Coordinates of C-alpha atoms in Angstrom, one line a residue:
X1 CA 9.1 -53.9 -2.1
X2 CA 7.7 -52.4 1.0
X3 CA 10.9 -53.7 2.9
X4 CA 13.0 -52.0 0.7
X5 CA 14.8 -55.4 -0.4
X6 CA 17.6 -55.2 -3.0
X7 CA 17.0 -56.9 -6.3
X8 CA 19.0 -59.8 -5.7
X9 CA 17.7 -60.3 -2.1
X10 CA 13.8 -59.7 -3.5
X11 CA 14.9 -62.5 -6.0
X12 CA 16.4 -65.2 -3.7
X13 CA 13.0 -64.8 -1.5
X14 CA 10.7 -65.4 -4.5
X15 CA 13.4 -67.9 -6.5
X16 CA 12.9 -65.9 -9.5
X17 CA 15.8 -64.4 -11.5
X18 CA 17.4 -60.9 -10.8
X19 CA 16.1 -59.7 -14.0
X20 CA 12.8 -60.5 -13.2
X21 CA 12.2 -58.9 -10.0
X22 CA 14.2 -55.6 -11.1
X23 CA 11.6 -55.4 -14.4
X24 CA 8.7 -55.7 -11.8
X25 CA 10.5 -53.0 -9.3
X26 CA 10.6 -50.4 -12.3
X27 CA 6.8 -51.8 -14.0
X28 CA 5.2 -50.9 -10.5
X29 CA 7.3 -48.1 -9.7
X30 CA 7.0 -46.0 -13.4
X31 CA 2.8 -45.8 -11.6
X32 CA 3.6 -44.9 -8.3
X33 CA 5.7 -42.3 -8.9
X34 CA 2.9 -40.5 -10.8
X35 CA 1.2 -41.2 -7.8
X36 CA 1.9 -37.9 -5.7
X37 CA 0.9 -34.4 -6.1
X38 CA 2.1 -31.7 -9.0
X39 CA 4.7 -29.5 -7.8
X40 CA 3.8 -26.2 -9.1
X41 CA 7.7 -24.6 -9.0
X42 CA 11.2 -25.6 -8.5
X43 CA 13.9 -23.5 -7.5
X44 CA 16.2 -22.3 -10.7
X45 CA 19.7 -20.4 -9.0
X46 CA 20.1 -17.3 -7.6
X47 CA 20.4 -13.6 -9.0
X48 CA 21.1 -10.4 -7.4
X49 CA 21.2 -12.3 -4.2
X50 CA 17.5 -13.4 -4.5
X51 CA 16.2 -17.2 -4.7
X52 CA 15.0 -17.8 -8.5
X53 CA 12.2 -20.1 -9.3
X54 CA 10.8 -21.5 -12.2
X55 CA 6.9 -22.0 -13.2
X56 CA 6.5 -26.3 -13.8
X57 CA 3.8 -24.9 -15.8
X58 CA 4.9 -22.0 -17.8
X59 CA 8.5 -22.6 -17.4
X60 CA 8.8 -18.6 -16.4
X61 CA 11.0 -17.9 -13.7
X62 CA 10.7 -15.5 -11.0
X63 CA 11.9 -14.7 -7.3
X64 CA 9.9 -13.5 -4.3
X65 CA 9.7 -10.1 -5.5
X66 CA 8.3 -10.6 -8.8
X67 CA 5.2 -9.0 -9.0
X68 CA 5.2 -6.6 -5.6
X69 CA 6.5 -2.9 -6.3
X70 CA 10.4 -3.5 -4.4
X71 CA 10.7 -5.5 -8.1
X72 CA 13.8 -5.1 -10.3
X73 CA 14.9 -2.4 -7.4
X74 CA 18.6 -2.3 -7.0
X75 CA 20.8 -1.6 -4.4
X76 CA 19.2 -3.5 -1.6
X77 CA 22.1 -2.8 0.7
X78 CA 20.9 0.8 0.9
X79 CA 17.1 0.3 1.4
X80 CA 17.1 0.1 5.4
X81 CA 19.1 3.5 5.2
X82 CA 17.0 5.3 2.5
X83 CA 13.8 3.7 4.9
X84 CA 15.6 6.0 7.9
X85 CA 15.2 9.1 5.4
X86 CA 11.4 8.3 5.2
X87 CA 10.8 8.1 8.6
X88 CA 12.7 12.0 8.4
X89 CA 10.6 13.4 5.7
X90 CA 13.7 13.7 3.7
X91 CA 13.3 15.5 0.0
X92 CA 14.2 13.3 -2.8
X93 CA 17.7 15.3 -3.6
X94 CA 18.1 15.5 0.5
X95 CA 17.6 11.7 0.9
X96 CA 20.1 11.1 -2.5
X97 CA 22.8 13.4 -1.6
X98 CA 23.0 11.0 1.8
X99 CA 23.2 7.5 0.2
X100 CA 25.1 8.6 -2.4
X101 CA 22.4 7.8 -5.0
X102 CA 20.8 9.6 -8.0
X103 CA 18.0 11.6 -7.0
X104 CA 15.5 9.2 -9.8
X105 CA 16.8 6.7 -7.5
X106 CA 15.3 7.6 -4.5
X107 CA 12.3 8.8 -5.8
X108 CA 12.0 5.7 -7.5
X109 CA 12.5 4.1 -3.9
X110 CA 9.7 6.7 -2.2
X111 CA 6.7 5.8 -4.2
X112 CA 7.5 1.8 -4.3
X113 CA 8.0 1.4 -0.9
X114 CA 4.8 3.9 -0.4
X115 CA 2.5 2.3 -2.5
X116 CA 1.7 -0.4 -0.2
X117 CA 2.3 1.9 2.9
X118 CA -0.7 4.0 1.5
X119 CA -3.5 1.1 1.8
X120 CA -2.3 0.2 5.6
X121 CA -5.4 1.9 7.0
X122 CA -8.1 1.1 9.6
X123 CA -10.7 -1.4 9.1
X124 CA -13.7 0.9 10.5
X125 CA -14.1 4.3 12.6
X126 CA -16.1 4.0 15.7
X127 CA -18.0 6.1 18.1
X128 CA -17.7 9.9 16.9
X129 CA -16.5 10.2 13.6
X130 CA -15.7 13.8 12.2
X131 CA -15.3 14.2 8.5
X132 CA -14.4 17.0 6.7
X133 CA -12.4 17.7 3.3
X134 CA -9.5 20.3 2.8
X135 CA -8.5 21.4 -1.4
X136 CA -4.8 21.8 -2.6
X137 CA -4.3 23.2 -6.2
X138 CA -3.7 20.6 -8.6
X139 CA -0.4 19.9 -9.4
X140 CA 0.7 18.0 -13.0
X141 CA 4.5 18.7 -11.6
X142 CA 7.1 16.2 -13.6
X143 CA 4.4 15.5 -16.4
X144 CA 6.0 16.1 -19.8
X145 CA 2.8 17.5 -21.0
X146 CA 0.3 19.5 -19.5
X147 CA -3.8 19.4 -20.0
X148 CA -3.8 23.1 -19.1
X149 CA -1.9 26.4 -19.1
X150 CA 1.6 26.4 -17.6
X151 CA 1.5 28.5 -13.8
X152 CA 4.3 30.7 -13.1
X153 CA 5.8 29.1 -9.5
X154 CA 2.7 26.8 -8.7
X155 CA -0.2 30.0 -9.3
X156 CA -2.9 30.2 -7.5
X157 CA -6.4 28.9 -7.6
X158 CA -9.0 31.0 -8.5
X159 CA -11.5 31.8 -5.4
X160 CA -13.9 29.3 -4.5
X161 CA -13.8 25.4 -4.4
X162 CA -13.5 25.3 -8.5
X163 CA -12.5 22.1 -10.8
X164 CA -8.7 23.1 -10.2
X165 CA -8.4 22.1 -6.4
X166 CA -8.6 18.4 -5.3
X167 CA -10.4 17.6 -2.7
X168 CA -9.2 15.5 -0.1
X169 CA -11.4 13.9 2.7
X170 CA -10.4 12.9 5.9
X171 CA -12.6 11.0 8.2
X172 CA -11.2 10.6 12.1
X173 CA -12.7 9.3 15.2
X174 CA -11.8 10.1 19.0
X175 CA -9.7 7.1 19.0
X176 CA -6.9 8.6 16.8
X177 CA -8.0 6.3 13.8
X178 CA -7.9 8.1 10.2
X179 CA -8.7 7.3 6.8
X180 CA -8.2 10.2 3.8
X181 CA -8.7 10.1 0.2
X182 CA -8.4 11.9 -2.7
X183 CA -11.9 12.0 -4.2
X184 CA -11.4 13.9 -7.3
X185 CA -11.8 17.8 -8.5
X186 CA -13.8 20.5 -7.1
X187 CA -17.1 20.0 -4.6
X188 CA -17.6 16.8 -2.8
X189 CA -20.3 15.5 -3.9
X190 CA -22.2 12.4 -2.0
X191 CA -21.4 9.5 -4.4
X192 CA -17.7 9.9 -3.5
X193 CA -18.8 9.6 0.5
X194 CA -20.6 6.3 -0.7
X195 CA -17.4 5.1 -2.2
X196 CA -14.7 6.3 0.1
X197 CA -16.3 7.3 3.6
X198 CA -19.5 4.7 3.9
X199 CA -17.2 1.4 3.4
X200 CA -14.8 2.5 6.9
X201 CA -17.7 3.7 8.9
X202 CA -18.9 1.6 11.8
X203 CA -23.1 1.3 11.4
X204 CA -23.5 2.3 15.1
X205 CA -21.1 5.6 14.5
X206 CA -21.9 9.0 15.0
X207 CA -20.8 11.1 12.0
X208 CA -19.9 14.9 13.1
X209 CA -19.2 17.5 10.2
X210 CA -19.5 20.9 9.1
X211 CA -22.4 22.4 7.2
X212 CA -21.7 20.7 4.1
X213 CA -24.9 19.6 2.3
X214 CA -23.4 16.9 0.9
X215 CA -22.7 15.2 5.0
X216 CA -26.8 15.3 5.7
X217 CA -27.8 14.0 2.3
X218 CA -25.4 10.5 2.4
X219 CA -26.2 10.0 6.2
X220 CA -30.0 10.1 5.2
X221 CA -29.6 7.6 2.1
X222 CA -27.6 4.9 4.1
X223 CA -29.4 5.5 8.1
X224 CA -26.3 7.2 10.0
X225 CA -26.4 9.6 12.9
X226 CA -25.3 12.8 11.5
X227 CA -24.9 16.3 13.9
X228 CA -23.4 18.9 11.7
X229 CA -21.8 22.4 13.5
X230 CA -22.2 25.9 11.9
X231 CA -19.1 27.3 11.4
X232 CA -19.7 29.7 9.5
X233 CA -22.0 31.0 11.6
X234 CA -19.4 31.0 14.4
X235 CA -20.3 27.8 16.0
X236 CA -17.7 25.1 17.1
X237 CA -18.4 23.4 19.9
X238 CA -22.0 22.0 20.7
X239 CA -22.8 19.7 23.6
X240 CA -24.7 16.7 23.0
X241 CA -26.2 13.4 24.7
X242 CA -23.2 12.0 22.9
X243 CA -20.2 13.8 23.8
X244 CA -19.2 16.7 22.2
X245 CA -19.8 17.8 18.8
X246 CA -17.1 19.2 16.3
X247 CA -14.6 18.8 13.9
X248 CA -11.6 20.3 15.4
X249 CA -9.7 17.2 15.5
X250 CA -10.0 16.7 12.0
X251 CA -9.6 20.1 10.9
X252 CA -6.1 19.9 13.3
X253 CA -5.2 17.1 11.2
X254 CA -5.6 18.9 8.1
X255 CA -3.1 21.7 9.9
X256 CA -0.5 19.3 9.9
X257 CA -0.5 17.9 6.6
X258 CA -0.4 20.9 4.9
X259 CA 2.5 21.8 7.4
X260 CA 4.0 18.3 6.3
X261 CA 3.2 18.7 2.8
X262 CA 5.4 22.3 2.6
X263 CA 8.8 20.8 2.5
X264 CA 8.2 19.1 -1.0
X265 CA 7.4 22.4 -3.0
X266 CA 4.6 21.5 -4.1
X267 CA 3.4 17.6 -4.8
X268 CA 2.0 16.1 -7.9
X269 CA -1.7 15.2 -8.3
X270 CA -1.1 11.2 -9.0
X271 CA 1.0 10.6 -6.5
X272 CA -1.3 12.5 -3.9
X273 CA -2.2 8.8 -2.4
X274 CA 1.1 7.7 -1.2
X275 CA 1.9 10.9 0.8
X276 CA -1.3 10.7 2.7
X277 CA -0.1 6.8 3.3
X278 CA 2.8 8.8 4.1
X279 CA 1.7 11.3 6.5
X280 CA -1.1 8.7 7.9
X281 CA 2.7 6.7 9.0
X282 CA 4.0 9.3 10.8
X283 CA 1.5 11.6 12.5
X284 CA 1.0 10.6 16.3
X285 CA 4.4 8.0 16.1
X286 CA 2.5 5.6 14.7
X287 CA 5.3 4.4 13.2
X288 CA 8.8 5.1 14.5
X289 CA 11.3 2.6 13.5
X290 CA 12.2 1.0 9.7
X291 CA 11.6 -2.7 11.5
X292 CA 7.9 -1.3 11.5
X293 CA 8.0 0.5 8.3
X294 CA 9.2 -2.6 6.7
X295 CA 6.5 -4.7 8.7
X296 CA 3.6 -2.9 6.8
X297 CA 5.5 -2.8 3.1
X298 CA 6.5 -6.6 2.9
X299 CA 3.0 -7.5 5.4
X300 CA 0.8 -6.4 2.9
X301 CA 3.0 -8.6 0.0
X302 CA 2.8 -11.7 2.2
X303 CA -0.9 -11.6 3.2

């Protein structure tokens, strides 16, 4: 058998009939053929120009989208094209009107392709780390029902940081590396540092921030340097053994996402994440071509 031999050779050698040596080829071989490990899938024909496989377990088929947020999208012809109106900052009807799509379409397309852009973020923030958070009135804009009173043209919040404003933190160091997110309504408070700031921040940093009391009390609870500048009291600037102390990067960063943010007219609350991703993509050059937007939407599929 290990030669390979024919039936009728393997039966001349052993001077046994043909019938005998091809009922002992199939006895062994119905064994060793269970003898080899369980393939989990097989492929099952194409669709929509995508491999199909089926599940040896389930029997459910599925292709190398299913389950990642480019599934059941169509039109994948156009997707490097719409990807160049991303790296514009084209509005939905803007980036519709030039691939000849609906406008659902593309906005469809935006927060897919975004929501795995949003979570390409820096491990940890080193050295000097500024933090501070910026508000924008909360927007239910495309809901179909509203928790609250209708505004006329967006309104405006009321004055003071109030349960109607979400508060966004960003947290930079001198390096250029940022995180943001959107910790919820009104006030920060210091269980939403522990949950969004403390995980990204180096144990050997230095966190620099305004006069918020929430900064002192975190960076007391978990051990982290913490200088904090005045502003109110008109200070900005303050020289220390370890570099300069303020938040003006930060706070320059905040300057450009709102200018960003203006060309939608207005963004809703819930899909607050992605355009941070968004922004986060673009500001510096970070990202300047659709190879590398690509890169980070299908990298973080295929980890």
């Amino acid at each position: 058998m290990l030669d390979s031999r024919t039936v009728r050779s393997a039966a001349k050698r052993l001077g046994v009939h043909p019938n005998t040596t091809f009922r002992w080829r199939h006895r062994f071989l119905d064994r060793v053929k269970d003898d080899r490990p369980e393939r989990l899938c097989h492929r099952h024909g194409q669709a929509n120009d995508l491999q199909r496989f089926r599940c040896c377990a389930c029997g459910r088929t599925f292709n190398d989208l299913t389950g990642t947020p480019l599934a059941r999208l169509r039109h994948k012809g156009k997707w490097l094209d719409y990807l160049d109106t991303v790296l514009d900052s084209r509005t939905v009807r803007s980036a519709a009107k030039r691939l000849g799509v609906h406008p659902n379409t593309t906005f469809r397309w935006r927060h897919r392709f975004l929501d795995r852009v949003k979570d390409d973020r820096p491990e940890r923030l080193v050295g000097i780390v500024e933090a501070d958070e910026m508000f924008l009135l909360e927007s239910q804009k495309g809901s179909r029902k509203l928790n609250r009173r209708p505004r006329k043209r967006g309104g405006r919040a009321a004055r003071g940081i109030s349960h109607h404003l979400d508060c966004i933190l960003v947290a930079r160091d001198r390096s250029g590396q940022t995180i943001d997110a959107v910790t919820g309504r009104g006030p920060l408070k210091v269980s939403q540092l522990v949950k969004h700031l403390l995980p990204k921040l180096d144990p050997q940093a230095l966190l620099a921030t305004d006069a918020n009391a929430a900064y002192p009390a975190f960076a007391l609870a978990h051990g982290i340097a913490h200088q904090a500048v005045n502003l109110s009291a008109g200070e900005r600037v303050r020289n220390g053994a370890e570099g300069a102390i303020h938040v003006q990067n930060v706070n320059a960063y905040h300057r450009r996402l709102k200018e960003w943010l203006a060309r939608f007219h207005g963004v809703a609350s819930r899909w607050l994440p992605n355009y941070l991703g968004w922004h986060w993509a673009l500001d510096g050059g970070r990202v300047t071509s659709v190879e590398q937007l690509l890169r980070i939407a299908f990298g973080a599929i295929n980890r």
